[in-house]
Amino acid sequence: AILTSEEQEDFEAIRGHDITVKSYKVESRITSRFAHTTVRSSVVNSGSKAQSIGFNVQIPKRAFISNFTMNVNGITFVGSVKEKTVARNLYAQARARGKAAGIVRANSQDMETFKTEVHVPPGSNIEFELHYQEMMHRKLGFYEHSLYLQPGRLVPQFQVDVYIFEPKGISMVQTPNTLGEQFTELIQVTSSNGKAHIVFKPNIQQQRKCDTCTDSAIDGVLTVKYDVNRDSNAGELQVSDGHFVHFFAPSELSPLPKNIVFVIDVSGSMWGVKMKQTVEAMQAILDDLTVDDQFSIIDFNHNVRCWSEELVPGSTIQIADAKKYIENIKPSGGTNINEALMRAVQMLVKASNQNQIDPRSVSMIILVSDGDPTVGEIKLSTIQKNVKRVMREEFSLFSVGIGFDVDYDFLERIAMDNRGTAQRIYANHDAAEQLRSFYSQVSAPLLRRIQVQFPENSVSDVTQNVFDKYFRGSELVVAGKVLPSDSDTLTSFTTASAASLDVTVETETDTTELDTELAKQQHSFNGFARQMWAYITIKQLISDRSLASTAAKKRRITQRIMALAVEHQFVTPLTALLVESDDAKERLLADSPKDSKQGCCSGPPPMAPVNVVYQHPPWVQITTPPPSEVEKGGEEWLLPRKITLVDND
Amino acid sequence: PHFIIHLPRSDMDVCFNIDSKPGHILNLVSDSGAGVVVNGQLISSKVSTKKLNTYFGTISIYYQPDGVSVTVSTSSIALSDGRSNHSFTWGATAEITQNGLRVSIVKNSHVKITINNNIQVMVLLHRVWKKHPVNVDFLGIYIPNDNQYSPLVHGLIGQFSTEPEVSVYDVHEGLDPLKKEATMEVKGNKLLVTRGWQKDYRHDKKRGSNIYCWFIHNSGKGFIDGHYTDYIVPDLNSFLQTP
């Protein structure tokens, strides 16, 4: 990269260090909620001796890495995604040694870190380039794109660009100052019609922690929030590159009445911050209930107690009484999750049998827990079966896992198994806010039994198109392939039940228009529809796989995931990125692990942590990053430790 | 707004205008027997030229037994049942059913409201060019003659569900050579009527198709029961107060 004279000065100014990051550039292209992000960095070993040069990028857990390339002193390494076993064999043939790059799950809320490190002689030039793709999920009425920026030092050419293109137009775009006060003014937003451009380009001086400091203050998240124009309750159908994506996010509907049983873990481990934050959140959550809603509270440790044996209307008197009850809870004792959930389901069943439940209402259980069961049934797979057996089709279960010890896999599995979702929150200062935010996402169900259909023989390979509920502020997305047709119009029919009415909404679109529009766009991601379809399909297959009841089923799903991930070049738990030099002599392997916490039941055992090695040119010595916790376990960690093993687990 | 009343037995169309004020709510159908009321609220064109033109800006259909009302405006179609409110735009074709009520929206064109499969109202959307100096978006309403009301039905349009005896005679040249005049006998009144035409926009929203009719002057006086001001009601869901 050619430095301008000013940058040259900056460059000289910071050249004192032995490693110089010449440029650090991040570019996100978001088209119709699908983001392709590229992180590029060029580094010089400006020291007098060989040394290790690292390139760490934090990416959202929900993203798929789609490529990583490296250029070390003119030798280019190009990545390609392959089946894990294939990639490993190719690597093994190269008989490479050591570890150089990998994706190590950083134990943080929802991201992982891509780490790579090369050891190069003095004067070496290295250029790293990482690509990853992800879908923006609409939560609480907006999409949020987070870029984790951590250049680690002052950079003469530091720049972040986020380009958003939304065919229906952007209704709002914001950049909350999550990166720190000193940068708020430096983030520029320009937006018109369907496009927005956010740029952050601080000079060296603006990057400093203080006027005379030499280290960078840039270490955090640049956040972009936006929403799109939408026609109240109509759907939005987009066709591009032979694929369609259907977005549905109605807003002008009255919420359905709710029947909620809050199941709160009050075992000894909840003592302190966790309980305090839970009580605080519950106060706000209870205030949100209306007289159209019905609710009760079950608090459990080794015993199971009910605030009210039956569901009661959300009147002010009942809510006040419930708040007082919650405030007086003293956590202690063991954890009997099974009994508590059985009790909650019984309460809903009883209310339903006594016709106390409005047929158009929504019945849900919200479980808040911080740990594993220690009393009563403690086998997680048995609890999962018990809950599944007693839960009725019209009930759903939402789980919130508080803290680090919780077996989040288990909570997620029982939620997904019962038409709900799970969320992990950490018992820190804003756990109450996280709990409230989670509840806000499920507190306004607007529709039940949503189905998105298409005329016969017009589409194929459709992702999930039947949804149990739609909550205000979220968005239901269906994707698929468009079959060849004489007509230039694709039509969808969305049926659903709202409070007091049933609705069918017809949405149609021209199948050629968007590609014409995208061809004019300079910064759109033209392959968005194809990649978004694959992304959604793979995500759904991965969750189907974790719920698959037999090894044969799991094997079939595994094959499908691998085929898709290789075709669309996604690094998933079942594929790996093989990065090879031009002459294919040098190889680097990167794959992505699963969560480190032991999974509960039939499902893929924890993926071996990073096993990333690469063949190195003679002049490159490999250094291994300091062993992390996980790696201390040595070889045995490489072997899966659990049941229903299928190839490629 | 213009009114065209089709009289199948006489095989005749009769027209009249109601020149009322913006904001006024005119009762079009009031059937306390079936529990159905249809009202229309007036809006005016942008610039108050010397002659004030008023149009229907909002049409409301209220079905009392279910407590459900459908309020159609030039920007949205809203359903309300006292507890829940749902609003749809003209931007999407949609079919909505709520108990005995069915609402069929055709994107940016019209909406049909059907009550218990025996009373139907169709509202047509007229979208004008946003920057037009005078015209504004407005609505048309079309009510079939075979709606099954109760005998108590009334209103500016509802009163004609029982077709009155009409005879027209002494047709002669009028002041305007294109518009003949004649004498109409109806409801015991003798009226001077003029041959004219008005537009039915159901088949061609832009130009409309001409409906030739006998035009009643003075806001339909003598053809409608009482005076048109008798049909101004306080709310969109108000029934007509029976005299």
JSON list of C-alpha atoms in Angstrom, two decimals, chain A residues 378-505:
[
{"chain": "A", "resi": 378, "resn": "ILE", "atom": "CA", "xyz": [-30.76, -34.86, 36.86]},
{"chain": "A", "resi": 379, "resn": "LYS", "atom": "CA", "xyz": [-30.20, -36.64, 33.56]},
{"chain": "A", "resi": 380, "resn": "LEU", "atom": "CA", "xyz": [-30.58, -33.84, 31.03]},
{"chain": "A", "resi": 381, "resn": "SER", "atom": "CA", "xyz": [-31.74, -36.07, 28.21]},
{"chain": "A", "resi": 382, "resn": "THR", "atom": "CA", "xyz": [-34.46, -37.50, 30.45]},
{"chain": "A", "resi": 383, "resn": "ILE", "atom": "CA", "xyz": [-35.62, -34.02, 31.47]},
{"chain": "A", "resi": 384, "resn": "GLN", "atom": "CA", "xyz": [-35.67, -33.12, 27.77]},
{"chain": "A", "resi": 385, "resn": "LYS", "atom": "CA", "xyz": [-37.86, -36.17, 27.05]},
{"chain": "A", "resi": 386, "resn": "ASN", "atom": "CA", "xyz": [-40.14, -35.50, 30.04]},
{"chain": "A", "resi": 387, "resn": "VAL", "atom": "CA", "xyz": [-40.78, -31.92, 29.00]},
{"chain": "A", "resi": 388, "resn": "LYS", "atom": "CA", "xyz": [-41.35, -32.85, 25.38]},
{"chain": "A", "resi": 389, "resn": "ARG", "atom": "CA", "xyz": [-43.84, -35.52, 26.44]},
{"chain": "A", "resi": 390, "resn": "VAL", "atom": "CA", "xyz": [-46.08, -33.28, 28.56]},
{"chain": "A", "resi": 391, "resn": "MET", "atom": "CA", "xyz": [-45.84, -30.03, 26.58]},
{"chain": "A", "resi": 392, "resn": "ARG", "atom": "CA", "xyz": [-48.83, -29.36, 24.32]},
{"chain": "A", "resi": 393, "resn": "GLU", "atom": "CA", "xyz": [-48.54, -28.08, 20.74]},
{"chain": "A", "resi": 394, "resn": "GLU", "atom": "CA", "xyz": [-49.99, -24.72, 21.73]},
{"chain": "A", "resi": 395, "resn": "PHE", "atom": "CA", "xyz": [-47.49, -24.19, 24.55]},
{"chain": "A", "resi": 396, "resn": "SER", "atom": "CA", "xyz": [-43.93, -22.95, 24.06]},
{"chain": "A", "resi": 397, "resn": "LEU", "atom": "CA", "xyz": [-40.91, -22.86, 26.30]},
{"chain": "A", "resi": 398, "resn": "PHE", "atom": "CA", "xyz": [-38.35, -20.04, 26.45]},
{"chain": "A", "resi": 399, "resn": "SER", "atom": "CA", "xyz": [-35.17, -20.45, 28.46]},
{"chain": "A", "resi": 400, "resn": "VAL", "atom": "CA", "xyz": [-32.78, -17.91, 29.89]},
{"chain": "A", "resi": 401, "resn": "GLY", "atom": "CA", "xyz": [-29.42, -19.16, 31.11]},
{"chain": "A", "resi": 402, "resn": "ILE", "atom": "CA", "xyz": [-27.71, -16.92, 33.61]},
{"chain": "A", "resi": 403, "resn": "GLY", "atom": "CA", "xyz": [-23.98, -17.06, 34.22]},
{"chain": "A", "resi": 404, "resn": "PHE", "atom": "CA", "xyz": [-21.08, -19.17, 33.08]},
{"chain": "A", "resi": 405, "resn": "ASP", "atom": "CA", "xyz": [-21.88, -22.49, 34.72]},
{"chain": "A", "resi": 406, "resn": "VAL", "atom": "CA", "xyz": [-25.21, -22.96, 33.06]},
{"chain": "A", "resi": 407, "resn": "ASP", "atom": "CA", "xyz": [-25.45, -25.77, 30.50]},
{"chain": "A", "resi": 408, "resn": "TYR", "atom": "CA", "xyz": [-26.68, -23.49, 27.79]},
{"chain": "A", "resi": 409, "resn": "ASP", "atom": "CA", "xyz": [-26.86, -26.31, 25.25]},
{"chain": "A", "resi": 410, "resn": "PHE", "atom": "CA", "xyz": [-29.45, -28.04, 27.39]},
{"chain": "A", "resi": 411, "resn": "LEU", "atom": "CA", "xyz": [-31.54, -24.91, 27.90]},
{"chain": "A", "resi": 412, "resn": "GLU", "atom": "CA", "xyz": [-31.34, -24.16, 24.17]},
{"chain": "A", "resi": 413, "resn": "ARG", "atom": "CA", "xyz": [-32.30, -27.69, 23.30]},
{"chain": "A", "resi": 414, "resn": "ILE", "atom": "CA", "xyz": [-35.40, -27.85, 25.49]},
{"chain": "A", "resi": 415, "resn": "ALA", "atom": "CA", "xyz": [-36.47, -24.45, 24.17]},
{"chain": "A", "resi": 416, "resn": "MET", "atom": "CA", "xyz": [-35.96, -25.31, 20.50]},
{"chain": "A", "resi": 417, "resn": "ASP", "atom": "CA", "xyz": [-37.64, -28.64, 21.12]},
{"chain": "A", "resi": 418, "resn": "ASN", "atom": "CA", "xyz": [-40.74, -26.84, 22.41]},
{"chain": "A", "resi": 419, "resn": "ARG", "atom": "CA", "xyz": [-41.28, -24.02, 19.90]},
{"chain": "A", "resi": 420, "resn": "GLY", "atom": "CA", "xyz": [-39.28, -21.46, 21.87]},
{"chain": "A", "resi": 421, "resn": "THR", "atom": "CA", "xyz": [-35.87, -19.85, 21.92]},
{"chain": "A", "resi": 422, "resn": "ALA", "atom": "CA", "xyz": [-33.09, -19.52, 24.45]},
{"chain": "A", "resi": 423, "resn": "GLN", "atom": "CA", "xyz": [-30.84, -16.72, 25.47]},
{"chain": "A", "resi": 424, "resn": "ARG", "atom": "CA", "xyz": [-27.68, -16.68, 27.49]},
{"chain": "A", "resi": 425, "resn": "ILE", "atom": "CA", "xyz": [-27.01, -13.73, 29.79]},
{"chain": "A", "resi": 426, "resn": "TYR", "atom": "CA", "xyz": [-24.06, -13.08, 32.01]},
{"chain": "A", "resi": 427, "resn": "ALA", "atom": "CA", "xyz": [-24.47, -12.20, 35.62]},
{"chain": "A", "resi": 428, "resn": "ASN", "atom": "CA", "xyz": [-22.89, -8.82, 35.36]},
{"chain": "A", "resi": 429, "resn": "HIS", "atom": "CA", "xyz": [-24.15, -5.32, 35.95]},
{"chain": "A", "resi": 430, "resn": "ASP", "atom": "CA", "xyz": [-26.68, -5.34, 33.15]},
{"chain": "A", "resi": 431, "resn": "ALA", "atom": "CA", "xyz": [-28.09, -8.83, 33.48]},
{"chain": "A", "resi": 432, "resn": "ALA", "atom": "CA", "xyz": [-31.44, -7.28, 34.42]},
{"chain": "A", "resi": 433, "resn": "GLU", "atom": "CA", "xyz": [-31.39, -5.27, 31.19]},
{"chain": "A", "resi": 434, "resn": "GLN", "atom": "CA", "xyz": [-30.48, -8.35, 29.18]},
{"chain": "A", "resi": 435, "resn": "LEU", "atom": "CA", "xyz": [-33.32, -10.30, 30.83]},
{"chain": "A", "resi": 436, "resn": "ARG", "atom": "CA", "xyz": [-35.76, -7.48, 30.16]},
{"chain": "A", "resi": 437, "resn": "SER", "atom": "CA", "xyz": [-34.56, -7.23, 26.58]},
{"chain": "A", "resi": 438, "resn": "PHE", "atom": "CA", "xyz": [-35.06, -10.95, 26.11]},
{"chain": "A", "resi": 439, "resn": "TYR", "atom": "CA", "xyz": [-38.57, -10.72, 27.53]},
{"chain": "A", "resi": 440, "resn": "SER", "atom": "CA", "xyz": [-39.33, -7.70, 25.32]},
{"chain": "A", "resi": 441, "resn": "GLN", "atom": "CA", "xyz": [-38.61, -9.87, 22.32]},
{"chain": "A", "resi": 442, "resn": "VAL", "atom": "CA", "xyz": [-41.32, -12.34, 23.30]},
{"chain": "A", "resi": 443, "resn": "SER", "atom": "CA", "xyz": [-43.74, -10.05, 25.15]},
{"chain": "A", "resi": 444, "resn": "ALA", "atom": "CA", "xyz": [-45.76, -9.00, 22.12]},
{"chain": "A", "resi": 445, "resn": "PRO", "atom": "CA", "xyz": [-46.80, -12.03, 20.09]},
{"chain": "A", "resi": 446, "resn": "LEU", "atom": "CA", "xyz": [-48.79, -10.66, 17.14]},
{"chain": "A", "resi": 447, "resn": "LEU", "atom": "CA", "xyz": [-49.47, -13.79, 15.08]},
{"chain": "A", "resi": 448, "resn": "ARG", "atom": "CA", "xyz": [-49.71, -17.55, 15.53]},
{"chain": "A", "resi": 449, "resn": "ARG", "atom": "CA", "xyz": [-49.43, -20.38, 13.05]},
{"chain": "A", "resi": 450, "resn": "ILE", "atom": "CA", "xyz": [-47.74, -18.40, 10.28]},
{"chain": "A", "resi": 451, "resn": "GLN", "atom": "CA", "xyz": [-47.22, -20.12, 6.95]},
{"chain": "A", "resi": 452, "resn": "VAL", "atom": "CA", "xyz": [-45.59, -18.70, 3.83]},
{"chain": "A", "resi": 453, "resn": "GLN", "atom": "CA", "xyz": [-46.58, -20.51, 0.62]},
{"chain": "A", "resi": 454, "resn": "PHE", "atom": "CA", "xyz": [-45.90, -20.18, -3.08]},
{"chain": "A", "resi": 455, "resn": "PRO", "atom": "CA", "xyz": [-47.78, -21.25, -6.19]},
{"chain": "A", "resi": 456, "resn": "GLU", "atom": "CA", "xyz": [-47.14, -24.85, -7.29]},
{"chain": "A", "resi": 457, "resn": "ASN", "atom": "CA", "xyz": [-43.85, -25.34, -9.20]},
{"chain": "A", "resi": 458, "resn": "SER", "atom": "CA", "xyz": [-42.71, -21.78, -8.72]},
{"chain": "A", "resi": 459, "resn": "VAL", "atom": "CA", "xyz": [-40.03, -22.39, -6.09]},
{"chain": "A", "resi": 460, "resn": "SER", "atom": "CA", "xyz": [-37.94, -25.18, -4.58]},
{"chain": "A", "resi": 461, "resn": "ASP", "atom": "CA", "xyz": [-35.60, -25.85, -1.66]},
{"chain": "A", "resi": 462, "resn": "VAL", "atom": "CA", "xyz": [-37.66, -23.61, 0.58]},
{"chain": "A", "resi": 463, "resn": "THR", "atom": "CA", "xyz": [-36.32, -23.07, 4.08]},
{"chain": "A", "resi": 464, "resn": "GLN", "atom": "CA", "xyz": [-38.59, -23.29, 7.12]},
{"chain": "A", "resi": 465, "resn": "ASN", "atom": "CA", "xyz": [-41.87, -21.68, 6.06]},
{"chain": "A", "resi": 466, "resn": "VAL", "atom": "CA", "xyz": [-44.13, -22.56, 9.00]},
{"chain": "A", "resi": 467, "resn": "PHE", "atom": "CA", "xyz": [-43.68, -20.64, 12.22]},
{"chain": "A", "resi": 468, "resn": "ASP", "atom": "CA", "xyz": [-45.38, -21.10, 15.54]},
{"chain": "A", "resi": 469, "resn": "LYS", "atom": "CA", "xyz": [-45.44, -17.42, 16.51]},
{"chain": "A", "resi": 470, "resn": "TYR", "atom": "CA", "xyz": [-44.38, -14.01, 15.28]},
{"chain": "A", "resi": 471, "resn": "PHE", "atom": "CA", "xyz": [-43.31, -11.44, 17.85]},
{"chain": "A", "resi": 472, "resn": "ARG", "atom": "CA", "xyz": [-43.47, -7.68, 17.30]},
{"chain": "A", "resi": 473, "resn": "GLY", "atom": "CA", "xyz": [-40.06, -6.26, 16.37]},
{"chain": "A", "resi": 474, "resn": "SER", "atom": "CA", "xyz": [-38.73, -9.49, 14.91]},
{"chain": "A", "resi": 475, "resn": "GLU", "atom": "CA", "xyz": [-38.91, -10.78, 11.33]},
{"chain": "A", "resi": 476, "resn": "LEU", "atom": "CA", "xyz": [-39.73, -14.10, 9.73]},
{"chain": "A", "resi": 477, "resn": "VAL", "atom": "CA", "xyz": [-37.46, -14.95, 6.81]},
{"chain": "A", "resi": 478, "resn": "VAL", "atom": "CA", "xyz": [-38.08, -17.64, 4.21]},
{"chain": "A", "resi": 479, "resn": "ALA", "atom": "CA", "xyz": [-35.71, -18.33, 1.35]},
{"chain": "A", "resi": 480, "resn": "GLY", "atom": "CA", "xyz": [-35.51, -20.72, -1.56]},
{"chain": "A", "resi": 481, "resn": "LYS", "atom": "CA", "xyz": [-34.74, -21.19, -5.23]},
{"chain": "A", "resi": 482, "resn": "VAL", "atom": "CA", "xyz": [-36.92, -19.76, -8.01]},
{"chain": "A", "resi": 483, "resn": "LEU", "atom": "CA", "xyz": [-37.81, -22.30, -10.69]},
{"chain": "A", "resi": 484, "resn": "PRO", "atom": "CA", "xyz": [-37.64, -21.24, -14.35]},
{"chain": "A", "resi": 485, "resn": "SER", "atom": "CA", "xyz": [-40.95, -19.75, -15.47]},
{"chain": "A", "resi": 486, "resn": "ASP", "atom": "CA", "xyz": [-42.43, -17.76, -18.33]},
{"chain": "A", "resi": 487, "resn": "SER", "atom": "CA", "xyz": [-43.71, -15.22, -15.89]},
{"chain": "A", "resi": 488, "resn": "ASP", "atom": "CA", "xyz": [-41.56, -12.44, -14.46]},
{"chain": "A", "resi": 489, "resn": "THR", "atom": "CA", "xyz": [-43.64, -12.34, -11.30]},
{"chain": "A", "resi": 490, "resn": "LEU", "atom": "CA", "xyz": [-43.24, -14.38, -8.16]},
{"chain": "A", "resi": 491, "resn": "THR", "atom": "CA", "xyz": [-46.09, -14.35, -5.63]},
{"chain": "A", "resi": 492, "resn": "SER", "atom": "CA", "xyz": [-46.21, -15.49, -2.01]},
{"chain": "A", "resi": 493, "resn": "PHE", "atom": "CA", "xyz": [-49.21, -16.12, 0.25]},
{"chain": "A", "resi": 494, "resn": "THR", "atom": "CA", "xyz": [-48.72, -15.65, 3.95]},
{"chain": "A", "resi": 495, "resn": "THR", "atom": "CA", "xyz": [-51.46, -16.96, 6.22]},
{"chain": "A", "resi": 496, "resn": "ALA", "atom": "CA", "xyz": [-51.63, -16.40, 9.98]},
{"chain": "A", "resi": 497, "resn": "SER", "atom": "CA", "xyz": [-53.90, -15.97, 12.96]},
{"chain": "A", "resi": 498, "resn": "ALA", "atom": "CA", "xyz": [-53.95, -12.71, 14.89]},
{"chain": "A", "resi": 499, "resn": "ALA", "atom": "CA", "xyz": [-55.87, -11.60, 17.92]},
{"chain": "A", "resi": 500, "resn": "SER", "atom": "CA", "xyz": [-59.50, -12.05, 16.78]},
{"chain": "A", "resi": 501, "resn": "LEU", "atom": "CA", "xyz": [-58.84, -12.48, 13.04]},
{"chain": "A", "resi": 502, "resn": "ASP", "atom": "CA", "xyz": [-57.22, -14.70, 10.41]},
{"chain": "A", "resi": 503, "resn": "VAL", "atom": "CA", "xyz": [-55.27, -13.08, 7.62]},
{"chain": "A", "resi": 504, "resn": "THR", "atom": "CA", "xyz": [-53.80, -14.00, 4.26]},
{"chain": "A", "resi": 505, "resn": "VAL", "atom": "CA", "xyz": [-51.42, -11.50, 2.74]}
]
